[in-house]
Short mmCIF file of C-alpha atoms in Angstrom, two decimals:
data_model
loop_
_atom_site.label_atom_id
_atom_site.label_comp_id
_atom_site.label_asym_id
_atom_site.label_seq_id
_atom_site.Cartn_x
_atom_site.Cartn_y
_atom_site.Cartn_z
CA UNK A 117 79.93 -10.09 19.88
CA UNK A 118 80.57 -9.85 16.30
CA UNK A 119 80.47 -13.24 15.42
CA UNK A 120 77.22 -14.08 17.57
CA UNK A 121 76.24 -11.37 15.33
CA UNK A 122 77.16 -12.94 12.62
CA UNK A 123 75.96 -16.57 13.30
CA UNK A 124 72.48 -14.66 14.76
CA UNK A 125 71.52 -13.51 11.24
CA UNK A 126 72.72 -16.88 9.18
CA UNK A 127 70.73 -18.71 11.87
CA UNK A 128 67.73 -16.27 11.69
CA UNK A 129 67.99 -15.83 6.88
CA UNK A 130 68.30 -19.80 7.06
CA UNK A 131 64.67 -19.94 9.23
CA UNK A 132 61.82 -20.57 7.37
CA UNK A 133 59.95 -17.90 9.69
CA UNK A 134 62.09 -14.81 8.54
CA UNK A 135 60.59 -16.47 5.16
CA UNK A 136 56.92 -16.60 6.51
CA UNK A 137 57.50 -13.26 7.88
CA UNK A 138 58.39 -11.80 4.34
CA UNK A 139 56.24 -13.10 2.36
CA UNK A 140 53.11 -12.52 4.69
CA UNK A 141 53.76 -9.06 4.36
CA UNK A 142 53.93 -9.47 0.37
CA UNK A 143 50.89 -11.10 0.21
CA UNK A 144 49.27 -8.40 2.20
CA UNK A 145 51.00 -5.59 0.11
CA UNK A 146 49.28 -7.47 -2.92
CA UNK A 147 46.04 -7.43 -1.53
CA UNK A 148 46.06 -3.91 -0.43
CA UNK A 149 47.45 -2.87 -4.26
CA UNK A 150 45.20 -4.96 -6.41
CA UNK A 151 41.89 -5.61 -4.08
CA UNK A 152 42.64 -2.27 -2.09
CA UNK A 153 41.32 1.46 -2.66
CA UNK A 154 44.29 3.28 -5.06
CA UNK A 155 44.00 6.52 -3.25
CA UNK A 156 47.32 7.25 -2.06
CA UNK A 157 46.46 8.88 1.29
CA UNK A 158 44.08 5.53 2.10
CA UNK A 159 46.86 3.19 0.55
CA UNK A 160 49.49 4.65 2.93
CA UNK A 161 47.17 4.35 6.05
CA UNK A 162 46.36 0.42 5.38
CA UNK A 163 49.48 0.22 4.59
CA UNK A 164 50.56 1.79 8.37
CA UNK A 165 47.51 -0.27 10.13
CA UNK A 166 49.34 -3.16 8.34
CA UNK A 167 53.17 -2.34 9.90
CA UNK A 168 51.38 -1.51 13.21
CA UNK A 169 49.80 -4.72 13.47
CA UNK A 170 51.80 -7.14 12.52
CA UNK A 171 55.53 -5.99 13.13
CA UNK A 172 55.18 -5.85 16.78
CA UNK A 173 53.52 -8.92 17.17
CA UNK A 174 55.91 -11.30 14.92
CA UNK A 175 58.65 -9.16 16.68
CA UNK A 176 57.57 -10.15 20.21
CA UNK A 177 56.63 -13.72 19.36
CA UNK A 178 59.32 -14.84 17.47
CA UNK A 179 61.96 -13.45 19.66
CA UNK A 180 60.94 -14.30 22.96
CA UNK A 181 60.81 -17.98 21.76
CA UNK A 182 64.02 -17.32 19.88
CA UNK A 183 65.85 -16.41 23.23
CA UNK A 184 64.72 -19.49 25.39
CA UNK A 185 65.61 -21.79 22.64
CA UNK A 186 68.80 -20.67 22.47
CA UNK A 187 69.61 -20.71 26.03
CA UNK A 188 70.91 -24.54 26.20
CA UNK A 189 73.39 -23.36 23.05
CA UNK A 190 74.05 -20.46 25.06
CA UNK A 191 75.34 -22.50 28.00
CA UNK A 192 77.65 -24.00 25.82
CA UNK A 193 79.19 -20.66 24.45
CA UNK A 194 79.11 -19.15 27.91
CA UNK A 195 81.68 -22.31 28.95
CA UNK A 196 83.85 -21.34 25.81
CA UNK A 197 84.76 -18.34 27.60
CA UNK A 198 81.75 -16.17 25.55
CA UNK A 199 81.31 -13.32 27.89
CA UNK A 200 77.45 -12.99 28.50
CA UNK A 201 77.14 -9.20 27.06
CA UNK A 202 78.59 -10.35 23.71
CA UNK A 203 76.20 -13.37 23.84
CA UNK A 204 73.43 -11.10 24.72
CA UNK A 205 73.45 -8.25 22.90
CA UNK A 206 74.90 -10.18 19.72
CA UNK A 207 71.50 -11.88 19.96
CA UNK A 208 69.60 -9.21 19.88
CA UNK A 209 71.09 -7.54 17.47
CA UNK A 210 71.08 -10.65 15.39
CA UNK A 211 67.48 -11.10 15.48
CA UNK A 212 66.31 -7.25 15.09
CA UNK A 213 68.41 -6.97 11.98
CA UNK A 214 67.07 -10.73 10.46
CA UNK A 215 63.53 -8.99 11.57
CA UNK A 216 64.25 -6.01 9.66
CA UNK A 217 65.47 -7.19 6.22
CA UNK A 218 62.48 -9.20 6.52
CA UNK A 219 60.76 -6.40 6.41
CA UNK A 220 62.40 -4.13 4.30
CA UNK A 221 62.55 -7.67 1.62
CA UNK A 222 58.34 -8.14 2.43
CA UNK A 223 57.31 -4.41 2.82
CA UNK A 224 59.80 -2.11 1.72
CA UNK A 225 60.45 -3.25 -1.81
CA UNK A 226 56.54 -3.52 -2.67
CA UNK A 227 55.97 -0.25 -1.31
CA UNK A 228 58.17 1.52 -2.80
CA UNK A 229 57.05 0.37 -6.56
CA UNK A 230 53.37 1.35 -5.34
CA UNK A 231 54.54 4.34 -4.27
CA UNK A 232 57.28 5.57 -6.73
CA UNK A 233 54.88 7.60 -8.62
CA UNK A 234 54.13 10.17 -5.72
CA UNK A 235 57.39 11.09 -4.47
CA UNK A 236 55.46 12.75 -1.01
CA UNK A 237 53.57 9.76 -0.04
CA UNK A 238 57.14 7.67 -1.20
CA UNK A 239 58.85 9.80 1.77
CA UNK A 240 55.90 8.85 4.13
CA UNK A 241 56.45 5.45 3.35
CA UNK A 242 60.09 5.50 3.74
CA UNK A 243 59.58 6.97 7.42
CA UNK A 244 57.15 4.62 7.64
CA UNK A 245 59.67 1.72 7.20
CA UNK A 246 62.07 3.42 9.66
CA UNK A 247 60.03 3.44 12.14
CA UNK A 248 59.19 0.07 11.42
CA UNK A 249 62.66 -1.04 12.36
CA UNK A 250 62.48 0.75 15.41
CA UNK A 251 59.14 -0.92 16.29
CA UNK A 252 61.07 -4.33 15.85
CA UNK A 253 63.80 -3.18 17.94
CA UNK A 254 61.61 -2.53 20.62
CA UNK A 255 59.27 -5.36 21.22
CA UNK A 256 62.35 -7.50 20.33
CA UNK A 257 63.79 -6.09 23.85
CA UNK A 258 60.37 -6.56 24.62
CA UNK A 259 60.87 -9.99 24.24
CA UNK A 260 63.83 -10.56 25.65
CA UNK A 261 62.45 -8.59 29.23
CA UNK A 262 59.45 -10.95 29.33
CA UNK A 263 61.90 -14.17 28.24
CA UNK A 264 64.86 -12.59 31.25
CA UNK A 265 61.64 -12.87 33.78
CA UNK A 266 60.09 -16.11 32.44
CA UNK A 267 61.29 -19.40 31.68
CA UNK A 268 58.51 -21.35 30.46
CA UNK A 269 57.51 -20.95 26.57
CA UNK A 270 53.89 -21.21 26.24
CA UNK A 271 54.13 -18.49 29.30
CA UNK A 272 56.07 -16.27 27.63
CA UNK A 273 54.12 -16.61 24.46
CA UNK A 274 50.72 -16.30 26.37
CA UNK A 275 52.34 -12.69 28.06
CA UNK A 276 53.69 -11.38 24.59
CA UNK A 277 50.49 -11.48 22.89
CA UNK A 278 48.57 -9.82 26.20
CA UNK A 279 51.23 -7.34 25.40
CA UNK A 280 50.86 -6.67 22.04
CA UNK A 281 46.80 -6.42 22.48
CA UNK A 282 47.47 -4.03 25.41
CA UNK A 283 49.06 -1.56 22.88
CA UNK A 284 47.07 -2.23 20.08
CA UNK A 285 44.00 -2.46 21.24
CA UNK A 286 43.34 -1.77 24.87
CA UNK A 287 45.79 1.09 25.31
CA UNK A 288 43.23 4.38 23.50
CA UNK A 289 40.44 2.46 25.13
CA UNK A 290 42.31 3.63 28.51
CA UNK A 291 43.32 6.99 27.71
CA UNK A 292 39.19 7.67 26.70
CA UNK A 293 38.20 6.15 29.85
CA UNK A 294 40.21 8.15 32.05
CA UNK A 295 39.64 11.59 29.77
CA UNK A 296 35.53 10.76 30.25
CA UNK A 297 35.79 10.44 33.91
CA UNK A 298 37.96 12.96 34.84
CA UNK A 299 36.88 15.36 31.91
CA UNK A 300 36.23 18.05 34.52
CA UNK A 301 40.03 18.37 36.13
CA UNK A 302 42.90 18.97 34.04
CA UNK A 303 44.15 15.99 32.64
CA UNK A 304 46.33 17.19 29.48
CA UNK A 305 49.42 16.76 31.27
CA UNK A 306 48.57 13.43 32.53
CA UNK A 307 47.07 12.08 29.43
CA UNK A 308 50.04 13.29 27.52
CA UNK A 309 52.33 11.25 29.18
CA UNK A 310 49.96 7.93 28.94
CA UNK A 311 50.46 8.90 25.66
CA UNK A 312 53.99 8.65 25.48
CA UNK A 313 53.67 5.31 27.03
CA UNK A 314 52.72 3.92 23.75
CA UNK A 315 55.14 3.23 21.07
CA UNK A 316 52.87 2.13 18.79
CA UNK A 317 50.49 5.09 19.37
CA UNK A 318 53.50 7.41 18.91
CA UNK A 319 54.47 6.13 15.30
CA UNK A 320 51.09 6.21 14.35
CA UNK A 321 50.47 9.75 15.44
CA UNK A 322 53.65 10.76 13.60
CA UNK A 323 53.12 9.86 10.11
CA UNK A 324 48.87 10.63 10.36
CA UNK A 325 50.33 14.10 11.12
CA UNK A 326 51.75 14.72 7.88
CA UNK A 327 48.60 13.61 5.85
CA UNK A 328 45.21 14.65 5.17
CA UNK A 329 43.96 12.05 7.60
CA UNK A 330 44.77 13.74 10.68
CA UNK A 331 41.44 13.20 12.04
CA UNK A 332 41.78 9.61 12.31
CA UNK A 333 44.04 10.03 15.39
CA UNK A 334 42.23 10.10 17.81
CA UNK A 335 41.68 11.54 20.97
CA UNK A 336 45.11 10.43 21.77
CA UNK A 337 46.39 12.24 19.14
CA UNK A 338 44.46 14.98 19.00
CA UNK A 339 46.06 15.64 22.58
CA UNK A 340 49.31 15.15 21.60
CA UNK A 341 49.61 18.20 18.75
CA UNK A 342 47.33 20.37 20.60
CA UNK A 343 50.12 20.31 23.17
CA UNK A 344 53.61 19.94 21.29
CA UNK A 345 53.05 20.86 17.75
CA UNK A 346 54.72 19.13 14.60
CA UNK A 347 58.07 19.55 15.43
CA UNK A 348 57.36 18.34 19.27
CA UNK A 349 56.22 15.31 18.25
CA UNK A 350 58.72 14.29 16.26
CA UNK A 351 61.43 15.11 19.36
CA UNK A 352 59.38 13.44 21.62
CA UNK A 353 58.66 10.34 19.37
CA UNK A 354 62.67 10.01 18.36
CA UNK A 355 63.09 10.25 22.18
CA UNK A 356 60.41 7.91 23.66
CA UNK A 357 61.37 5.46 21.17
CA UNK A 358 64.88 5.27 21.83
CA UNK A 359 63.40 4.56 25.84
CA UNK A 360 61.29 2.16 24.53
CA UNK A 361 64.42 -0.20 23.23
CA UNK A 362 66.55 1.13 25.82
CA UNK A 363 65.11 0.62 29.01
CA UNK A 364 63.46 -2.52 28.44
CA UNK A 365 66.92 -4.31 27.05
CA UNK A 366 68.79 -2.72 30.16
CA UNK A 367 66.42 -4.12 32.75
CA UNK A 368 66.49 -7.87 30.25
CA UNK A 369 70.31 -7.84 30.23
CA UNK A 370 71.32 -7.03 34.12
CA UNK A 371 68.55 -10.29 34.61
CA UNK A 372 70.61 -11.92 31.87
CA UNK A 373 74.35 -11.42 34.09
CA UNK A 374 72.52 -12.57 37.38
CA UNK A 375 70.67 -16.14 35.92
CA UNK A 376 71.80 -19.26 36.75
CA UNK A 377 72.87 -21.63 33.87
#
């Protein structure tokens, strides 16, 4: 596994899309500092909307296509006596870390000269950049689920962003829609777990916690601490999280052992 590993990340550094992925997030880091509002507290919330949006989607993209581009290179390895759990999970672990010194190159080393003069909003960010890493790990195995279940490209491309809006976009308008019509039985319990269903929401929720801006939550969120607290929701989001990569690579890898080459 170690050198897939290895070859994973030269492959992945050599890509101009690592590249495009960096210095996107420069150029947005730039914006926000120069054109942006220099309020810390707002500074570090575009700066979150920005890591919510765009690391899951360039993680979900770019490594489902990854995986079914490699698969005819894969059949060669797989004949050179490569057992299929090294070639597996030294791919994905190959393309979450390329994903994530992309992002620590694009967002963590701008951030942390706009932020080096507040040491509190510096730890946010820092936080903010570790669970950035997770959120790459994630819709990485994401990826590879949706990529172990379909074979064609412009499918699994068409799925991943449907994905990505689901949680982005779709997912609060959900948890409203059942609160409003079910507002008169109790629904916390229910609603909290939807809630946990969310990765993105979960981050999110997390470091808006620990800032001034609590109210921009959300009902979502405003669930959430009402019913575990501070120290809850940073359990349950360290938990969830580790699901979130877990359960999805599991599922992606026993597919992976049973597919026909």
């Amino acid at each position: 596994m170690k050198e897939i590993f290895i070859f994973e990340i030269k492959e992945n550094i050599r890509s101009r899309w690592i590249f495009i992925y960096s210095g996107l997030l420069v150029f947005v880091m730039l914006v926000l500092s120069f054109f942006g509002d220099q309020n810390g507290i707002r500074l570090l919330v575009s700066t979150m909307n920005l890591t919510l949006i765009v690391i899951p989607l360039y993680s979900i993209t770019f490594s489902g296509m990854s995986f079914l581009e490699s698969m005819p290179f894969a059949e060669v390895l797989l004949s050179k006596s490569v057992s299929r759990k090294s070639l597996f999970f030294g791919k994905f672990f190959g393309i979450s870390i390329s994903l994530s010194i992309g992002l620590v190159f694009g967002l963590g080393i701008p951030g942390f000269f706009l932020f080096l003069n507040d040491p509190n909003f510096l730890f946010l960010f820092f936080e903010l950049l570790i669970f950035g890493i997770f959120l790459t790990m994630i819709f990485v195995a994401l990826a590879f689920l949706l990529s172990s279940l379909i074979r064609r490209g412009e499918i699994v491309l068409t799925v991943s962003l449907l994905v990505w809006l689901y949680f982005f976009i779709f997912f609060d308008a959900i948890v409203f829609m059942f609160s409003l019509y079910l507002g008169d039985y109790p629904i916390e319990i229910p609603s909290l777990i939807i809630i946990l269903l969310n990765p993105i929401d979960l981050v999110r929720i997390f470091i808006l916690l620990q800032t001034s801006s609590a109210a921009l939550l959300g009902f979502s969120g405003a669930i959430l601490l009402k019913n575990l607290g501070m120290a809850g929701v940073l359990s349950i989001a360290f938990l969830f999280l580790s699901l979130w990569v877990s359960i999805p690579l599991y599922i992606s890898f026993k597919r992976f052992q049973k597919r026909n080459f």
